[in-house]
Coordinates of C-alpha atoms in Angstrom, one line a residue:
M1 CA 0.0 0.0 0.0
L2 CA 1.2 3.5 -0.8
A3 CA 0.5 6.6 1.3
K4 CA 0.8 9.9 -0.7
I5 CA 2.3 12.2 1.9
R6 CA 4.7 15.1 2.0
N7 CA 5.3 15.1 -1.8
T8 CA 6.3 11.5 -1.9
E9 CA 4.8 8.0 -1.7
I10 CA 5.6 5.8 1.4
F11 CA 5.0 2.1 1.1
F12 CA 3.5 0.5 4.2
D13 CA 2.2 -2.9 5.1
I14 CA 0.0 -3.9 8.0
E15 CA 0.0 -7.2 9.9
G16 CA -2.4 -8.3 12.6
C17 CA -5.8 -7.0 13.7
S18 CA -6.7 -3.8 15.3
V19 CA -10.0 -5.1 16.5
V20 CA -9.8 -8.6 17.9
V21 CA -12.7 -10.9 18.6
N22 CA -11.8 -13.7 21.0
G23 CA -14.9 -15.7 22.0
S24 CA -17.3 -13.4 23.7
Q25 CA -14.7 -10.6 24.0
T26 CA -13.9 -7.9 21.6
Y27 CA -11.0 -5.6 22.2
T28 CA -8.6 -3.1 20.4
Q29 CA -4.9 -3.7 20.1
P30 CA -2.3 -0.9 20.2
V31 CA -0.6 -0.1 16.9
A32 CA 3.2 -0.3 16.5
F33 CA 5.3 1.4 13.8
L34 CA 8.3 -0.8 12.9
I35 CA 11.2 1.4 11.6
H36 CA 13.8 -0.4 9.5
G37 CA 17.5 0.3 9.5
G38 CA 20.1 0.8 6.9
P39 CA 19.5 3.3 5.7
G40 CA 19.3 1.9 2.2
A41 CA 17.6 -1.4 3.1
D42 CA 13.9 -2.0 3.5
H43 CA 11.3 -3.3 6.0
T44 CA 11.4 -6.9 4.9
G45 CA 14.2 -7.8 7.3
Y46 CA 11.7 -7.6 10.1
K47 CA 9.6 -10.4 8.6
P48 CA 8.8 -13.0 9.8
T49 CA 10.5 -12.5 13.2
F50 CA 8.3 -9.7 14.4
S51 CA 5.1 -11.3 13.2
A52 CA 5.0 -12.9 16.7
L53 CA 4.2 -9.5 18.1
T54 CA 0.7 -9.6 16.5
R55 CA -0.5 -11.3 19.7
R56 CA -0.3 -7.9 21.4
L57 CA 0.0 -5.4 18.6
Q58 CA -1.1 -4.4 15.1
L59 CA 2.1 -3.9 13.2
V60 CA 2.7 -1.2 10.6
Y61 CA 5.8 -1.8 8.5
F62 CA 7.0 0.9 6.1
D63 CA 9.9 1.8 3.9
H64 CA 11.7 5.1 4.3
R65 CA 11.4 7.5 1.4
G66 CA 13.7 6.6 -1.5
Q67 CA 14.1 3.0 -0.1
G68 CA 12.4 -0.3 -0.6
R69 CA 9.1 0.0 -2.2
S70 CA 8.7 3.7 -1.4
A71 CA 9.0 6.3 -4.2
R72 CA 12.4 7.6 -5.3
G73 CA 13.1 11.3 -5.4
A74 CA 15.8 13.9 -5.0
K75 CA 18.5 12.2 -2.9
E76 CA 19.1 15.4 -0.9
T77 CA 15.7 14.7 0.7
Y78 CA 16.8 11.3 2.1
T79 CA 17.5 12.7 5.6
L80 CA 16.7 11.7 9.1
D81 CA 14.6 14.8 9.6
N82 CA 12.4 13.8 6.6
N83 CA 12.2 10.2 7.9
V84 CA 10.8 11.6 11.2
E85 CA 8.3 13.9 9.5
D86 CA 7.2 11.1 7.0
M87 CA 6.6 8.9 10.0
E88 CA 4.4 11.6 11.7
A89 CA 2.6 12.2 8.4
L90 CA 1.9 8.4 8.1
R91 CA 0.5 8.3 11.6
K92 CA -1.9 11.1 10.7
Y93 CA -2.7 9.5 7.4
L94 CA -3.7 6.3 9.2
G95 CA -5.8 8.2 11.7
L96 CA -3.9 7.0 14.7
E97 CA -3.4 8.6 18.1
K98 CA -0.5 7.3 20.3
I99 CA 1.6 4.5 18.7
V100 CA 4.2 2.0 19.9
V101 CA 7.5 3.0 18.2
L102 CA 10.0 0.2 17.6
G103 CA 13.3 0.8 15.7
T104 CA 16.5 -1.1 15.2
S105 CA 19.9 0.3 14.1
Y106 CA 19.3 3.4 12.0
G107 CA 15.6 2.8 12.6
G108 CA 16.4 3.3 16.3
M109 CA 17.9 6.7 15.5
V110 CA 14.7 7.7 13.7
A111 CA 12.7 6.3 16.6
L112 CA 14.7 8.3 19.2
S113 CA 14.4 11.5 17.1
Y114 CA 10.7 11.0 16.6
A115 CA 10.1 10.4 20.4
V116 CA 12.1 13.5 21.2
K117 CA 10.1 15.7 18.8
Y118 CA 6.7 14.1 19.2
P119 CA 6.7 12.6 22.8
Q120 CA 2.9 13.1 23.1
N121 CA 2.4 10.6 20.2
V122 CA 4.4 7.7 21.7
S123 CA 2.8 5.2 24.0
H124 CA 5.9 2.9 24.3
L125 CA 9.4 3.2 22.8
I126 CA 11.6 0.2 21.9
I127 CA 15.1 0.8 20.7
I128 CA 17.2 -2.1 19.5
A129 CA 20.9 -2.1 18.6
S130 CA 21.2 1.6 18.0
S131 CA 23.0 4.7 19.1
G132 CA 22.1 8.2 20.2
S133 CA 25.0 10.0 18.5
Y134 CA 27.6 9.9 15.7
R135 CA 30.2 8.5 18.0
F136 CA 29.1 5.0 17.0
L137 CA 31.0 5.5 13.7
E138 CA 34.5 5.8 15.2
R139 CA 33.9 3.0 17.6
A140 CA 32.7 0.7 14.8
Q141 CA 35.8 1.3 12.8
Q142 CA 37.9 0.4 15.9
I143 CA 36.0 -2.8 16.4
L144 CA 36.2 -3.7 12.7
A145 CA 40.0 -3.2 12.7
V146 CA 40.3 -5.9 15.4
R147 CA 37.6 -8.4 14.4
G148 CA 37.3 -8.0 10.7
S149 CA 38.9 -9.7 7.8
E150 CA 40.9 -7.8 5.2
A151 CA 38.0 -8.1 2.7
Q152 CA 35.6 -6.7 5.3
K153 CA 37.8 -3.8 6.1
Q154 CA 38.2 -3.0 2.5
I155 CA 34.5 -3.1 1.6
A156 CA 33.6 -1.2 4.7
Q157 CA 35.6 1.8 3.5
R158 CA 32.7 2.4 1.0
L159 CA 30.4 2.6 4.0
W160 CA 32.5 5.1 6.0
E161 CA 33.1 7.3 2.9
G162 CA 29.5 7.0 1.6
N163 CA 30.6 6.1 -1.9
F164 CA 28.8 3.0 -3.0
E165 CA 28.6 3.2 -6.8
N166 CA 25.6 0.8 -7.5
E167 CA 23.2 -1.6 -5.9
E168 CA 25.3 -4.7 -6.6
Q169 CA 28.2 -3.1 -4.7
L170 CA 26.0 -2.5 -1.7
R171 CA 24.6 -6.0 -1.9
D172 CA 28.2 -7.3 -1.9
Y173 CA 28.9 -5.2 1.2
F174 CA 26.1 -6.9 3.2
K175 CA 27.2 -10.3 2.0
I176 CA 30.8 -9.9 2.8
M177 CA 30.0 -8.3 6.2
A178 CA 27.4 -10.9 7.2
S179 CA 29.6 -12.6 9.7
M180 CA 30.1 -9.3 11.5
Y181 CA 26.4 -8.6 11.9
S182 CA 25.3 -12.0 13.3
L183 CA 26.8 -14.6 15.5
K184 CA 24.6 -17.2 13.8
H185 CA 25.9 -16.4 10.4
D186 CA 25.8 -19.4 8.0
P187 CA 27.7 -18.8 4.7
N188 CA 25.3 -21.2 3.0
T189 CA 22.1 -19.3 3.9
S190 CA 22.8 -15.9 5.4
V191 CA 24.1 -14.3 2.2
K192 CA 21.2 -15.5 0.1
I193 CA 18.7 -13.3 1.9
W194 CA 20.2 -10.3 0.3
D195 CA 19.5 -11.5 -3.3
D196 CA 15.9 -10.3 -3.1
K197 CA 16.4 -7.1 -1.1
I198 CA 15.6 -3.8 -2.7
L199 CA 18.6 -1.6 -1.8
S200 CA 19.1 2.2 -2.1
V201 CA 22.6 3.4 -2.7
D202 CA 21.7 7.0 -2.5
A203 CA 20.1 6.6 0.9
I204 CA 23.1 4.9 2.5
N205 CA 25.6 7.3 0.9
I206 CA 23.7 10.4 2.0
A207 CA 23.6 9.1 5.5
F208 CA 27.1 7.8 6.1
G209 CA 28.7 10.4 3.9
G210 CA 26.7 13.2 5.5
F211 CA 24.2 13.6 8.3
L212 CA 25.2 10.6 10.4
R213 CA 28.5 12.3 11.0
T214 CA 26.8 15.0 13.1
Y215 CA 23.7 13.1 14.4
D216 CA 23.3 13.6 18.1
V217 CA 20.2 13.4 20.3
L218 CA 21.8 12.6 23.6
N219 CA 21.1 15.9 25.2
Q220 CA 17.5 15.7 24.2
L221 CA 16.6 12.2 25.5
N222 CA 15.2 13.6 28.7
K223 CA 12.3 14.9 26.6
I224 CA 11.1 11.3 26.0
T225 CA 8.1 10.6 28.3
A226 CA 7.0 7.1 27.1
P227 CA 8.0 3.9 28.9
T228 CA 11.2 2.8 27.1
L229 CA 13.0 -0.5 26.5
V230 CA 16.5 -0.3 25.2
I231 CA 18.1 -3.5 23.9
G232 CA 21.7 -4.1 22.8
G233 CA 23.8 -7.0 21.6
R234 CA 26.9 -7.8 23.6
H235 CA 28.9 -8.5 20.4
D236 CA 27.4 -5.8 18.2
W237 CA 30.2 -4.3 16.1
I238 CA 28.5 -1.3 14.5
C239 CA 26.3 -0.1 17.4
A240 CA 28.3 -1.4 20.3
P241 CA 26.5 -2.1 23.6
E242 CA 27.9 0.9 25.3
F243 CA 25.7 3.0 23.1
S244 CA 22.6 1.2 24.2
E245 CA 23.7 1.8 27.8
E246 CA 24.2 5.5 27.0
I247 CA 20.7 5.8 25.5
A248 CA 19.1 4.1 28.6
R249 CA 20.9 6.5 30.9
G250 CA 19.5 9.5 29.1
I251 CA 15.9 8.5 29.0
P252 CA 14.0 8.7 32.3
N253 CA 13.2 5.3 33.9
A254 CA 14.3 3.4 30.7
D255 CA 14.7 -0.4 30.9
L256 CA 18.0 -1.8 29.5
R257 CA 18.6 -5.3 28.3
I258 CA 21.9 -6.5 26.8
F259 CA 21.6 -9.8 25.0
E260 CA 24.8 -11.7 25.7
N261 CA 24.7 -14.1 22.7
S262 CA 23.9 -11.5 20.0
G263 CA 25.6 -9.4 17.5
H264 CA 23.9 -6.5 15.7
L265 CA 21.1 -8.7 14.3
I266 CA 19.6 -9.7 17.6
R267 CA 16.4 -10.8 15.7
A268 CA 18.6 -13.4 14.0
D269 CA 20.8 -14.4 16.9
E270 CA 18.2 -14.6 19.8
P271 CA 14.8 -14.1 18.2
E272 CA 12.7 -15.9 20.8
A273 CA 14.3 -14.0 23.7
L274 CA 13.9 -10.8 21.8
I275 CA 10.2 -11.3 21.3
D276 CA 9.8 -12.4 24.9
A277 CA 11.5 -9.2 26.2
I278 CA 9.3 -7.0 24.1
N279 CA 6.1 -8.8 25.1
G280 CA 7.1 -8.6 28.7
F281 CA 7.8 -4.9 28.5
L282 CA 4.5 -4.2 26.8
V283 CA 2.6 -6.2 29.5
Y284 CA 4.2 -4.6 32.5
K285 CA 4.7 -1.0 31.4

């Protein structure tokens, strides 16, 4: 489905019921926006892992402007600020009030920025494997220098410089780097998932070559009023766990969970534990 908002078209997909009929009971479930990472990837990496959340939530997946199945446009508009405003416009387009906001990696950065600007619209905030500032970039390069292979260090230079030349080059990056992102990396299966992904070179180049170098919401996190769950992976190379700890310290009364057997892709390394943590948070907060 496409929402025509803010001079672009945002693809969104909905999973689960808003109104649930269970025997003689009828009730309404909260709605969650699931914000994908990258940037330059799409929402499909969340499927089917997060489908389990439909027991408690109606899920709204969407692709950022210029990414996935959303419309392409001027690459200069592929900014974090526009991602935040597109999200707010989509909330209004769908006629929603408060929403659960869940973001991983770059999606977590969008989620934090949204919750800072629109705290009144967030019922619960869930940040997974993310960072509150640009400082994750230098730390990731340090970790890669220690843990990475020569091929990984070489292809990652395109990420740091924001100079991927085409979609296939970006696809190669994700395949070569797969073992850095997940502890459960299987060379026979993990790389194949990237064959069908819709990737956006412009989006990732604009981010890593530009605005992510100055991104910083740490001094604004105290504006967030919603119950917040922050999750990090102990072995995360690109958004190291200290950045999850930093986010949790900045948000009043935030809960922090570090998954000891996960890299960046917690949903791949410890999917059941991740879903259990989110469900438990939603029940008790």
